[in-house]
Amino acid sequence: MSDISKQILSDHKVSITNPRILVLEALLDSKNPLTVDELQSKLSGSVAKSTLYRVLNDLKKIKILHEFTSPDNSTVVELLLEDHSHHHHLFCSDCGEIIDVEMSGEFENLLAKEIKKIEKQFNFLIQDHRVEMFGVCTDQCANCK
Amino acid sequence: MSDISKQILSDHKVSITNPRILVLEALLDSKNPLTVDELQSKLSGSVAKSTLYRVLNDLKKIKILHEFTSPDNSTVVELLLEDHSHHHHLFCSDCGEIIDVEMSGEFENLLAKEIKKIEKQFNFLIQDHRVEMFGVCTDQCANCK
DNA sequence: ACAATAAATGAGAATAAGTCTCATTTATTA
DNA sequence: TAATAAATGAGACTTATTCTCATTTATTGT
């Protein structure tokens, strides 16, 4: 009960198991998104490979995990919790770091308008969007080790 | 000489070979981005798998091919020619279609400003960006077969 | 708290996208 | 047109992800 991970699982009506708790803890422990490799390292063998992928799929099903692909084709995952608001991503091609970025309300509003136009133009219902930015962090970058 | 594909290759100083011509023709033939699978089908065995991937890498090296990953994790490629201006992508989760979308100048300007702020905030040099939109096309969608 | 039942797990086999190797073919150039 | 370097095809190899199945664990109703 004391545990956030357990709470998350019970909130979403999925059974509370050790692998799920361990994966959630590893994800909760990291401020920024993680590649599956990084996640596997953090878990250091405590969860079988097949189980790790199954748990990630479980978390996707209950809509609290977002999965995407980095520019170097690694699979990246990040938890989407209530307190984690709408954001976008910044990728460093030097150190591989992936950083969560919030854009201004002004920007999101204009994008929303733009999306309405596009919906009409292409007869689409647009449900989600994503802005990705690519570059390199400078020497002083706080995110580089 | 009559061929656009040959012209593209010679413009970029890479040798003119049959597989390269065939791959370029298949890409030129399609208005929207193609998955590697779709591309392979279009080529219907005329180019070996290993050669196809090599040619795609060649085209990436001379910066006329853009590669990205669709929401269902397929690898998608599209030619980036001079007449093909800066654009973004719209993904249909029903039919899998990927559509090129141009956003307004107003939007791109605001995004550029936003990006300058982010560069300062994170000590980054941002070289590129991408907007992806996800949704479903309606019955009348001209892009659905 | 406990037994019955359903669900989840681990280990490793299977699959598939992409890369690599190497002998042969093709393009370039002088 | 011959010599040389580059590109190709075929299939072996690698590696991320999924699948299978026997075993373990969580849930639930009593």
PDB file of C-alpha atoms in Angstrom, chain B residues 5-145:
ATOM      1  CA  SER B   5      16.634   9.603 -61.459  1.00  0.00           C
ATOM      2  CA  LYS B   6      19.888   9.578 -63.393  1.00  0.00           C
ATOM      3  CA  GLN B   7      20.063  13.347 -63.127  1.00  0.00           C
ATOM      4  CA  ILE B   8      19.602  13.200 -59.355  1.00  0.00           C
ATOM      5  CA  LEU B   9      22.360  10.637 -59.011  1.00  0.00           C
ATOM      6  CA  SER B  10      24.822  12.494 -61.194  1.00  0.00           C
ATOM      7  CA  ASP B  11      23.969  15.796 -59.462  1.00  0.00           C
ATOM      8  CA  HIS B  12      25.065  14.183 -56.230  1.00  0.00           C
ATOM      9  CA  LYS B  13      28.129  12.540 -57.723  1.00  0.00           C
ATOM     10  CA  VAL B  14      27.181   8.971 -56.990  1.00  0.00           C
ATOM     11  CA  SER B  15      27.497   6.345 -59.657  1.00  0.00           C
ATOM     12  CA  ILE B  16      24.490   5.571 -61.783  1.00  0.00           C
ATOM     13  CA  THR B  17      23.420   1.988 -61.267  1.00  0.00           C
ATOM     14  CA  ASN B  18      20.276   0.085 -62.008  1.00  0.00           C
ATOM     15  CA  PRO B  19      19.215  -0.583 -58.404  1.00  0.00           C
ATOM     16  CA  ARG B  20      19.640   3.093 -57.558  1.00  0.00           C
ATOM     17  CA  ILE B  21      17.555   4.140 -60.541  1.00  0.00           C
ATOM     18  CA  LEU B  22      14.834   1.645 -59.706  1.00  0.00           C
ATOM     19  CA  VAL B  23      14.640   2.728 -56.062  1.00  0.00           C
ATOM     20  CA  LEU B  24      14.568   6.413 -57.014  1.00  0.00           C
ATOM     21  CA  GLU B  25      11.847   5.798 -59.575  1.00  0.00           C
ATOM     22  CA  ALA B  26       9.725   3.963 -57.050  1.00  0.00           C
ATOM     23  CA  LEU B  27      10.134   6.817 -54.581  1.00  0.00           C
ATOM     24  CA  LEU B  28       9.506   9.507 -57.212  1.00  0.00           C
ATOM     25  CA  ASP B  29       6.396   7.675 -58.276  1.00  0.00           C
ATOM     26  CA  SER B  30       4.765   8.079 -54.897  1.00  0.00           C
ATOM     27  CA  LYS B  31       3.342  11.372 -53.676  1.00  0.00           C
ATOM     28  CA  ASN B  32       3.440  10.402 -50.027  1.00  0.00           C
ATOM     29  CA  PRO B  33       6.043   8.628 -47.887  1.00  0.00           C
ATOM     30  CA  LEU B  34       6.349   4.844 -48.232  1.00  0.00           C
ATOM     31  CA  THR B  35       7.141   2.142 -45.716  1.00  0.00           C
ATOM     32  CA  VAL B  36      10.124  -0.018 -46.598  1.00  0.00           C
ATOM     33  CA  ASP B  37       7.655  -2.877 -47.100  1.00  0.00           C
ATOM     34  CA  GLU B  38       5.632  -0.866 -49.590  1.00  0.00           C
ATOM     35  CA  LEU B  39       8.817   0.106 -51.357  1.00  0.00           C
ATOM     36  CA  GLN B  40       9.911  -3.523 -51.527  1.00  0.00           C
ATOM     37  CA  SER B  41       6.545  -4.439 -53.033  1.00  0.00           C
ATOM     38  CA  LYS B  42       6.788  -1.715 -55.644  1.00  0.00           C
ATOM     39  CA  LEU B  43      10.209  -3.054 -56.584  1.00  0.00           C
ATOM     40  CA  SER B  44       8.769  -6.583 -56.765  1.00  0.00           C
ATOM     41  CA  GLY B  45      12.054  -8.386 -56.441  1.00  0.00           C
ATOM     42  CA  SER B  46      13.985  -6.326 -58.959  1.00  0.00           C
ATOM     43  CA  VAL B  47      16.422  -5.227 -56.263  1.00  0.00           C
ATOM     44  CA  ALA B  48      17.932  -7.514 -53.604  1.00  0.00           C
ATOM     45  CA  LYS B  49      17.006  -6.802 -50.019  1.00  0.00           C
ATOM     46  CA  SER B  50      20.604  -6.065 -49.045  1.00  0.00           C
ATOM     47  CA  THR B  51      20.964  -3.733 -52.003  1.00  0.00           C
ATOM     48  CA  LEU B  52      17.741  -1.934 -51.206  1.00  0.00           C
ATOM     49  CA  TYR B  53      18.963  -1.137 -47.708  1.00  0.00           C
ATOM     50  CA  ARG B  54      22.346  -0.099 -49.085  1.00  0.00           C
ATOM     51  CA  VAL B  55      20.739   2.215 -51.614  1.00  0.00           C
ATOM     52  CA  LEU B  56      18.553   3.746 -48.926  1.00  0.00           C
ATOM     53  CA  ASN B  57      21.664   4.419 -46.882  1.00  0.00           C
ATOM     54  CA  ASP B  58      23.366   5.941 -49.910  1.00  0.00           C
ATOM     55  CA  LEU B  59      20.435   8.286 -50.410  1.00  0.00           C
ATOM     56  CA  LYS B  60      20.505   9.245 -46.738  1.00  0.00           C
ATOM     57  CA  LYS B  61      24.204  10.024 -47.007  1.00  0.00           C
ATOM     58  CA  ILE B  62      23.651  12.466 -49.854  1.00  0.00           C
ATOM     59  CA  LYS B  63      20.782  13.967 -47.807  1.00  0.00           C
ATOM     60  CA  ILE B  64      17.965  13.384 -50.262  1.00  0.00           C
ATOM     61  CA  LEU B  65      16.203  10.719 -48.229  1.00  0.00           C
ATOM     62  CA  HIS B  66      14.393  11.220 -44.977  1.00  0.00           C
ATOM     63  CA  GLU B  67      13.741   8.161 -42.812  1.00  0.00           C
ATOM     64  CA  PHE B  68      11.432   7.972 -39.826  1.00  0.00           C
ATOM     65  CA  THR B  69       9.282   5.536 -37.873  1.00  0.00           C
ATOM     66  CA  SER B  70       5.490   5.357 -38.082  1.00  0.00           C
ATOM     67  CA  PRO B  71       3.292   4.896 -35.003  1.00  0.00           C
ATOM     68  CA  ASP B  72       3.029   1.181 -35.779  1.00  0.00           C
ATOM     69  CA  ASN B  73       6.836   0.973 -35.870  1.00  0.00           C
ATOM     70  CA  SER B  74       7.311   0.606 -39.599  1.00  0.00           C
ATOM     71  CA  THR B  75      10.286   2.347 -41.115  1.00  0.00           C
ATOM     72  CA  VAL B  76       9.116   5.026 -43.519  1.00  0.00           C
ATOM     73  CA  VAL B  77      11.143   6.787 -46.209  1.00  0.00           C
ATOM     74  CA  GLU B  78      10.535   9.757 -48.431  1.00  0.00           C
ATOM     75  CA  LEU B  79      12.552  11.704 -50.957  1.00  0.00           C
ATOM     76  CA  LEU B  80      13.535  15.246 -50.063  1.00  0.00           C
ATOM     77  CA  LEU B  81      13.951  17.099 -53.312  1.00  0.00           C
ATOM     78  CA  GLU B  82      14.372  20.829 -53.846  1.00  0.00           C
ATOM     79  CA  ASP B  83      10.765  21.331 -54.868  1.00  0.00           C
ATOM     80  CA  HIS B  84       9.582  19.468 -51.807  1.00  0.00           C
ATOM     81  CA  SER B  85       9.442  22.158 -49.161  1.00  0.00           C
ATOM     82  CA  HIS B  86       9.526  21.889 -45.387  1.00  0.00           C
ATOM     83  CA  HIS B  87       6.579  19.866 -44.206  1.00  0.00           C
ATOM     84  CA  HIS B  88       5.220  17.611 -41.491  1.00  0.00           C
ATOM     85  CA  HIS B  89       3.256  14.369 -41.289  1.00  0.00           C
ATOM     86  CA  LEU B  90      -0.249  13.203 -40.603  1.00  0.00           C
ATOM     87  CA  PHE B  91      -0.716   9.513 -39.736  1.00  0.00           C
ATOM     88  CA  CYS B  92      -3.999   7.625 -40.087  1.00  0.00           C
ATOM     89  CA  SER B  93      -4.290   4.829 -37.556  1.00  0.00           C
ATOM     90  CA  ASP B  94      -7.078   3.218 -39.626  1.00  0.00           C
ATOM     91  CA  CYS B  95      -5.612   2.871 -43.088  1.00  0.00           C
ATOM     92  CA  GLY B  96      -1.962   3.535 -42.241  1.00  0.00           C
ATOM     93  CA  GLU B  97      -1.729   6.342 -44.772  1.00  0.00           C
ATOM     94  CA  ILE B  98       0.943   8.945 -44.135  1.00  0.00           C
ATOM     95  CA  ILE B  99       0.229  12.377 -45.560  1.00  0.00           C
ATOM     96  CA  ASP B 100       2.573  15.306 -46.098  1.00  0.00           C
ATOM     97  CA  VAL B 101       1.264  18.486 -44.493  1.00  0.00           C
ATOM     98  CA  GLU B 102       2.500  22.045 -44.809  1.00  0.00           C
ATOM     99  CA  MET B 103       1.908  24.289 -41.849  1.00  0.00           C
ATOM    100  CA  SER B 104       1.331  28.028 -42.137  1.00  0.00           C
ATOM    101  CA  GLY B 105       4.192  30.512 -42.115  1.00  0.00           C
ATOM    102  CA  GLU B 106       2.697  32.014 -38.966  1.00  0.00           C
ATOM    103  CA  PHE B 107       2.986  28.673 -37.243  1.00  0.00           C
ATOM    104  CA  GLU B 108       6.535  27.991 -38.409  1.00  0.00           C
ATOM    105  CA  ASN B 109       7.582  31.472 -37.261  1.00  0.00           C
ATOM    106  CA  LEU B 110       6.180  30.987 -33.807  1.00  0.00           C
ATOM    107  CA  LEU B 111       7.774  27.554 -33.602  1.00  0.00           C
ATOM    108  CA  ALA B 112      11.121  29.091 -34.576  1.00  0.00           C
ATOM    109  CA  LYS B 113      10.787  31.587 -31.724  1.00  0.00           C
ATOM    110  CA  GLU B 114       9.821  28.831 -29.327  1.00  0.00           C
ATOM    111  CA  ILE B 115      12.850  26.841 -30.418  1.00  0.00           C
ATOM    112  CA  LYS B 116      15.153  29.788 -29.685  1.00  0.00           C
ATOM    113  CA  LYS B 117      13.803  29.872 -26.135  1.00  0.00           C
ATOM    114  CA  ILE B 118      14.345  26.153 -25.746  1.00  0.00           C
ATOM    115  CA  GLU B 119      17.906  26.414 -27.043  1.00  0.00           C
ATOM    116  CA  LYS B 120      18.700  28.913 -24.288  1.00  0.00           C
ATOM    117  CA  GLN B 121      16.855  26.991 -21.612  1.00  0.00           C
ATOM    118  CA  PHE B 122      18.657  23.718 -22.280  1.00  0.00           C
ATOM    119  CA  ASN B 123      21.926  24.997 -23.737  1.00  0.00           C
ATOM    120  CA  PHE B 124      21.203  23.296 -27.011  1.00  0.00           C
ATOM    121  CA  LEU B 125      21.800  23.928 -30.663  1.00  0.00           C
ATOM    122  CA  ILE B 126      18.611  22.746 -32.364  1.00  0.00           C
ATOM    123  CA  GLN B 127      19.149  21.759 -35.980  1.00  0.00           C
ATOM    124  CA  ASP B 128      15.831  20.313 -37.009  1.00  0.00           C
ATOM    125  CA  HIS B 129      12.279  19.785 -35.872  1.00  0.00           C
ATOM    126  CA  ARG B 130       9.275  17.750 -36.803  1.00  0.00           C
ATOM    127  CA  VAL B 131       5.563  17.925 -36.085  1.00  0.00           C
ATOM    128  CA  GLU B 132       3.632  14.679 -36.209  1.00  0.00           C
ATOM    129  CA  MET B 133      -0.135  14.432 -36.037  1.00  0.00           C
ATOM    130  CA  PHE B 134      -2.105  11.244 -35.379  1.00  0.00           C
ATOM    131  CA  GLY B 135      -5.710  10.483 -36.097  1.00  0.00           C
ATOM    132  CA  VAL B 136      -8.189   8.746 -38.328  1.00  0.00           C
ATOM    133  CA  CYS B 137      -9.409   9.741 -41.732  1.00  0.00           C
ATOM    134  CA  THR B 138     -13.171   9.879 -42.223  1.00  0.00           C
ATOM    135  CA  ASP B 139     -15.192   7.928 -44.805  1.00  0.00           C
ATOM    136  CA  GLN B 140     -14.816  10.693 -47.337  1.00  0.00           C
ATOM    137  CA  CYS B 141     -11.058  10.741 -47.013  1.00  0.00           C
ATOM    138  CA  ALA B 142      -9.542  11.075 -50.461  1.00  0.00           C
ATOM    139  CA  ASN B 143      -6.474   9.246 -49.347  1.00  0.00           C
ATOM    140  CA  CYS B 144      -8.203   6.025 -48.322  1.00  0.00           C
ATOM    141  CA  LYS B 145      -8.571   3.435 -51.024  1.00  0.00           C
TER     142      LYS B 145
END
